[in-house]
mmCIF file of C-alpha atoms in Angstrom:
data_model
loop_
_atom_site.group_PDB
_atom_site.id
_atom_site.type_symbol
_atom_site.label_atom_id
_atom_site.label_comp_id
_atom_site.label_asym_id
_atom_site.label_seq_id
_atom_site.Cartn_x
_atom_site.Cartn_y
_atom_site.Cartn_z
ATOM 1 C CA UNK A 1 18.346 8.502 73.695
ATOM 2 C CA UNK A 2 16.946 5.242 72.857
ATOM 3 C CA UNK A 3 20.488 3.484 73.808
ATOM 4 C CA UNK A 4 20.249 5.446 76.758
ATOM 5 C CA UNK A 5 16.657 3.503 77.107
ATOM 6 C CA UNK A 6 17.563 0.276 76.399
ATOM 7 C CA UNK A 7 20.702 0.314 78.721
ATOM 8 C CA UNK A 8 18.340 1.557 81.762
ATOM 9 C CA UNK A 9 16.221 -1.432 80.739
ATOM 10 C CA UNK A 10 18.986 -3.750 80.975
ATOM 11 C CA UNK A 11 20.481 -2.374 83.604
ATOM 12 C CA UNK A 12 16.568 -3.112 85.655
ATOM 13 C CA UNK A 13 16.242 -6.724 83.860
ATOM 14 C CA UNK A 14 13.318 -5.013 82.114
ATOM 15 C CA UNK A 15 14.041 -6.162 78.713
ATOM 16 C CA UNK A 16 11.424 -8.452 76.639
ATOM 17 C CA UNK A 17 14.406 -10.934 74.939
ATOM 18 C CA UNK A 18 18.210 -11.195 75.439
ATOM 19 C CA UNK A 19 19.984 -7.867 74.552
ATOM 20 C CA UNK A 20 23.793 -8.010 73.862
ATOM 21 C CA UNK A 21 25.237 -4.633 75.378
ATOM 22 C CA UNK A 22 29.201 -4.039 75.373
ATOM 23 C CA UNK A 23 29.940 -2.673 79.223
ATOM 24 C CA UNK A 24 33.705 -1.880 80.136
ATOM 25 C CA UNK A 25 35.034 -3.711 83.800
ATOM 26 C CA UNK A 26 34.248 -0.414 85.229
ATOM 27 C CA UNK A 27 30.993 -0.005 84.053
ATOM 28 C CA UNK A 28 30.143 -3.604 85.347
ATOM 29 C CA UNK A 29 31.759 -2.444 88.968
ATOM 30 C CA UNK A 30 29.525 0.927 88.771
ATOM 31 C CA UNK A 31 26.077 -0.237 88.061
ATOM 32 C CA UNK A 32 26.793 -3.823 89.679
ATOM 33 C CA UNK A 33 25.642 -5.836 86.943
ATOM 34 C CA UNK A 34 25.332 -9.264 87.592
ATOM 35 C CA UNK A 35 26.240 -10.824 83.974
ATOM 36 C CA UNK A 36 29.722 -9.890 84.353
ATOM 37 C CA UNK A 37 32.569 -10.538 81.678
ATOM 38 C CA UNK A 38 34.314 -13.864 82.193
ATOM 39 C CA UNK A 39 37.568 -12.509 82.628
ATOM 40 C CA UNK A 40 36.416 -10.793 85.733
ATOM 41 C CA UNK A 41 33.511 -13.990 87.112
ATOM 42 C CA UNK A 42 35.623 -15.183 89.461
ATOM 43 C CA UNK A 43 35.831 -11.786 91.139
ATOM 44 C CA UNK A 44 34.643 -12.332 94.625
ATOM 45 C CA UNK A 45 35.313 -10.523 98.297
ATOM 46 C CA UNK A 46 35.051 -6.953 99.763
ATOM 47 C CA UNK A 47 35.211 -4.333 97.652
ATOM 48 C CA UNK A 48 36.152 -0.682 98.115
ATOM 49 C CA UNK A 49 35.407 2.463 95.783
ATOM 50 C CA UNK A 50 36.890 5.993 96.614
ATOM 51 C CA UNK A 51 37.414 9.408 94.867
ATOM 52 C CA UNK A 52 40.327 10.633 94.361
ATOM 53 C CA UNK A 53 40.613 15.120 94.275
ATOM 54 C CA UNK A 54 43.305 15.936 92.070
ATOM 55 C CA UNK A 55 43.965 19.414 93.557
ATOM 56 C CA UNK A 56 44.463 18.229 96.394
ATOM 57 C CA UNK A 57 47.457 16.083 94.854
ATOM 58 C CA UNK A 58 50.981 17.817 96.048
ATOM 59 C CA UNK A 59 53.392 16.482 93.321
ATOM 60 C CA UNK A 60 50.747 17.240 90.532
ATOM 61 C CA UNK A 61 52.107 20.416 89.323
ATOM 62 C CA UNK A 62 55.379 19.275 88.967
ATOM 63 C CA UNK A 63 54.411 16.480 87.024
ATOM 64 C CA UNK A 64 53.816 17.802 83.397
ATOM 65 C CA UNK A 65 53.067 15.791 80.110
ATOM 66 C CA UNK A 66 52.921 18.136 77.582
ATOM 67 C CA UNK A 67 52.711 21.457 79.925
ATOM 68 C CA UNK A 68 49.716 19.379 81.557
ATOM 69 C CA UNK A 69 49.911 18.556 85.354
ATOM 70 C CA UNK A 70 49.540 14.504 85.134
ATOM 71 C CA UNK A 71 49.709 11.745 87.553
ATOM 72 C CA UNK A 72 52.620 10.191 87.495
ATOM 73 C CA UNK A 73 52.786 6.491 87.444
ATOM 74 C CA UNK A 74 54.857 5.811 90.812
ATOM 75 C CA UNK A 75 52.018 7.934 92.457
ATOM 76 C CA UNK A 76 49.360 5.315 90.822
ATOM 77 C CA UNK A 77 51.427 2.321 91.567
ATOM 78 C CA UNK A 78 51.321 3.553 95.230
ATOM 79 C CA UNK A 79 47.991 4.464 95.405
ATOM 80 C CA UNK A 80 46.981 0.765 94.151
ATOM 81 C CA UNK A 81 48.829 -0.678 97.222
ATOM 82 C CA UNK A 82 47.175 1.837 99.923
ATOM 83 C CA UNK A 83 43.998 0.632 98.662
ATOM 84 C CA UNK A 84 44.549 -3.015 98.680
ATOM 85 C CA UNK A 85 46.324 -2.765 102.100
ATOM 86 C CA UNK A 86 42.349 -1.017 103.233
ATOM 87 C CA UNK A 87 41.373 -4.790 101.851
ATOM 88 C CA UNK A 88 43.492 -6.942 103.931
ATOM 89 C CA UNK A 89 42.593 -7.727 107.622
ATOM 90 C CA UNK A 90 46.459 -8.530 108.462
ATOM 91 C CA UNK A 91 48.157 -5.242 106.948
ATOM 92 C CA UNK A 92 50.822 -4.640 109.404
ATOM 93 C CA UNK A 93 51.648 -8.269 109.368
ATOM 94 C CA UNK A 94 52.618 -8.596 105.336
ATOM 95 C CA UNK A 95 56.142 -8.320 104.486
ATOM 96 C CA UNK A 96 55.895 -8.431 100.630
ATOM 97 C CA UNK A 97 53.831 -7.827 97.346
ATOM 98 C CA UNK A 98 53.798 -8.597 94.322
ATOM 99 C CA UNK A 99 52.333 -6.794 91.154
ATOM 100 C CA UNK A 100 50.767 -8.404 88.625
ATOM 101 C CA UNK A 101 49.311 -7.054 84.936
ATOM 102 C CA UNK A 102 49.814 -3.639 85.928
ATOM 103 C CA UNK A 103 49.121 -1.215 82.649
ATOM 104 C CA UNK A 104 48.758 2.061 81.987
ATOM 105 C CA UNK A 105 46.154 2.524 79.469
ATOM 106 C CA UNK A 106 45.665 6.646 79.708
ATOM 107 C CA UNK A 107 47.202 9.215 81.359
ATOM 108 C CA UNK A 108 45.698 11.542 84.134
ATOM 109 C CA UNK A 109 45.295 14.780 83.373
ATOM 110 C CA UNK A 110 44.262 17.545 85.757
ATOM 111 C CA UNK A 111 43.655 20.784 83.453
ATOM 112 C CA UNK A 112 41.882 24.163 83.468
ATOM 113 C CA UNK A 113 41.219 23.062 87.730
ATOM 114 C CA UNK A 114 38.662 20.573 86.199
ATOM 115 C CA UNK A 115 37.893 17.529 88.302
ATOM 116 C CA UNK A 116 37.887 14.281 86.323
ATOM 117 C CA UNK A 117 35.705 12.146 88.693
ATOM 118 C CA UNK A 118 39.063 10.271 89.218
ATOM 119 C CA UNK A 119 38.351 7.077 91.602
ATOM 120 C CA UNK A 120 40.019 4.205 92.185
ATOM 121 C CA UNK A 121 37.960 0.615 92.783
ATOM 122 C CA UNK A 122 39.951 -2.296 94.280
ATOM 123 C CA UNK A 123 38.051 -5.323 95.073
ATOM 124 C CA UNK A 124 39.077 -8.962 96.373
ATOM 125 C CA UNK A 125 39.817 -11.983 94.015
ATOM 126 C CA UNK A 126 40.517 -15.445 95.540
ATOM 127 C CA UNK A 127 44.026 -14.492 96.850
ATOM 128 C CA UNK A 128 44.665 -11.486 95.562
ATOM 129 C CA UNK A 129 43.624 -7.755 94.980
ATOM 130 C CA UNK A 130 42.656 -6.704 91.559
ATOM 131 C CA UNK A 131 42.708 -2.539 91.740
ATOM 132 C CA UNK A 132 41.512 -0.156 88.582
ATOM 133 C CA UNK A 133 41.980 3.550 88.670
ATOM 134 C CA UNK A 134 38.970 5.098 86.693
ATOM 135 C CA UNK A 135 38.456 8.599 84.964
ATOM 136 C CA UNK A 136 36.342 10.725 82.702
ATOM 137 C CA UNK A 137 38.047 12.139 80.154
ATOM 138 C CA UNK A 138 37.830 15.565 79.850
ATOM 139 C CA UNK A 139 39.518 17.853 77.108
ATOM 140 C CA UNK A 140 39.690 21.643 78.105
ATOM 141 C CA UNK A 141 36.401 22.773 77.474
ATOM 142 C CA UNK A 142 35.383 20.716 80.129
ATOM 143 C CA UNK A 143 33.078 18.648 78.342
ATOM 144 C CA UNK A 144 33.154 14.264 79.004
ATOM 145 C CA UNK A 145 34.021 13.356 75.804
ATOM 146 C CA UNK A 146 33.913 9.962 77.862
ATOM 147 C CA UNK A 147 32.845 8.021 81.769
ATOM 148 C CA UNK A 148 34.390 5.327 83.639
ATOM 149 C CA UNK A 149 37.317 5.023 81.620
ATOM 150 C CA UNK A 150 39.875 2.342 82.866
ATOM 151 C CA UNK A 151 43.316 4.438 83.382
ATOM 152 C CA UNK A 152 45.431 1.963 85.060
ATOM 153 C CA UNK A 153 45.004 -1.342 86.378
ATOM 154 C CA UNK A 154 46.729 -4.091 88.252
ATOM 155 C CA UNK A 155 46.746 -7.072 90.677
ATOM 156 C CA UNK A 156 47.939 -7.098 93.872
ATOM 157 C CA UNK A 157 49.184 -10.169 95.544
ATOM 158 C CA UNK A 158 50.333 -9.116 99.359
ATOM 159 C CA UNK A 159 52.063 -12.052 101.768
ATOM 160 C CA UNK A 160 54.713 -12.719 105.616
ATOM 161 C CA UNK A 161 57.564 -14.297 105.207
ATOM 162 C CA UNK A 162 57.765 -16.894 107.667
ATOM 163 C CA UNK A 163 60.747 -15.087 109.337
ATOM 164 C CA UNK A 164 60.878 -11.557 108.139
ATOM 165 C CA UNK A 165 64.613 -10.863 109.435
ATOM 166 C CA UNK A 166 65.820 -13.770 107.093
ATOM 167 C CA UNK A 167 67.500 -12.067 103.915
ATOM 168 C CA UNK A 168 68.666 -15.170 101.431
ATOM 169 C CA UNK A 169 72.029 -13.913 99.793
ATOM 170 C CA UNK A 170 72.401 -14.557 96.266
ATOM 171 C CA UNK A 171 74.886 -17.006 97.014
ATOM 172 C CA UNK A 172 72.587 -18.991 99.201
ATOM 173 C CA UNK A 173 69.973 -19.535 96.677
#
C-alpha cells in the first residue's frame, strides 16, 4: 500500500524530494508521465490506444501453444500495420513498409474465456511509427499476476515509391 501511495504521489507531482520509480514504456504511455525514459524522449506525434477482444479473434482457436488458444505472431505483425496505417494521413498513397525492432517478448494467451485487457498503443516518432501490443497476464484462476505488460513491439516505417509500377530486376540493380 504505501508503494501504491507514493506512485499516486508521483504520478500528481505531489512528492516533497526527487523519488526514483522504475515505470515500463507502457506504464509511461498509460498514466502520461512526463519524465519519460530516454529511449522513448524523442517520441512525439498523434497517438492512438485501442482494445483489442480476444473472443472475438477468428483464428484464435486454432492457434494453440500448449493446448492454449494464442495469438499468433503474423496476426500481431498485421495488427501493428492496421494501426500505424490509422496514423498516417496518406494511407492509400504508401506503397511500402518497413519493420524495424520488432520482438516478441510474451505470448498471448486467451484461456478459461478470460479477457486480458489486451490493447495495442501506436504512437508517432519523427518519421516513423513505434507500435506496442500490451497485456495483463493472467494465469487460469484469473487473477493479474501482472498490468501493462509489453507483449510485442515494433517500428513502423511506411513510404511511395516515386513510380509504383517500376519493379527493379535483380539484374538491374
Amino acid at each position: 500500500e504505501l508503494g501504491q501511495k507514493i506512485f499516486r504521489e508521483v504520478l500528481a507531482g505531489q512528492t516533497g524530494s526527487a523519488i526514483n520509480v522504475p515505470m515500463s514504456e507502457a506504464e509511461h504511455v498509460e498514466y502520461a508521465v512526463k519524465t519519460i525514459p530516454s529511449a522513448a524522449a524523442t517520441k512525439k506525434g498523434r497517438m492512438l490506444e485501442f482494445d483489442i477482444k480476444l473472443s472475438s479473434i477468428d483464428c484464435l482457436p486454432f492457434h494453440r501453444i500448449r493446448e492454449t488458444p494464442t495469438l499468433p505472431g503474423a496476426w500481431i505483425l498485421d495488427l501493428f500495420v492496421k494501426a500505424g496505417l490509422r496514423l498516417v494521413s496518406n494511407a492509400e498513397q504508401l506503397t511500402n513498409l518497413t519493420v524495424q525492432n520488432m520482438s516478441f517478448a510474451r505470448f498471448v494467451r486467451f484461456s478459461n474465456n478470460q479477457e486480458p485487457n489486451v490493447r495495442v498503443v501506436a504512437q508517432e516518432n519523427d518519421n516513423a511509427i513505434d507500435v506496442w501490443l500490451i497485456s495483463d497476464v493472467l494465469p487460469p484462476s484469473g487473477v493479474a499476476l501482472s498490468k501493462d505488460v509489453v507483449c510485442a513491439s515494433a517500428r513502423l516505417s511506411f513510404g511511395m515509391d516515386e513510380d509504383p509500377t517500376s519493379f527493379a530486376s535483380p539484374s538491374s540493380a
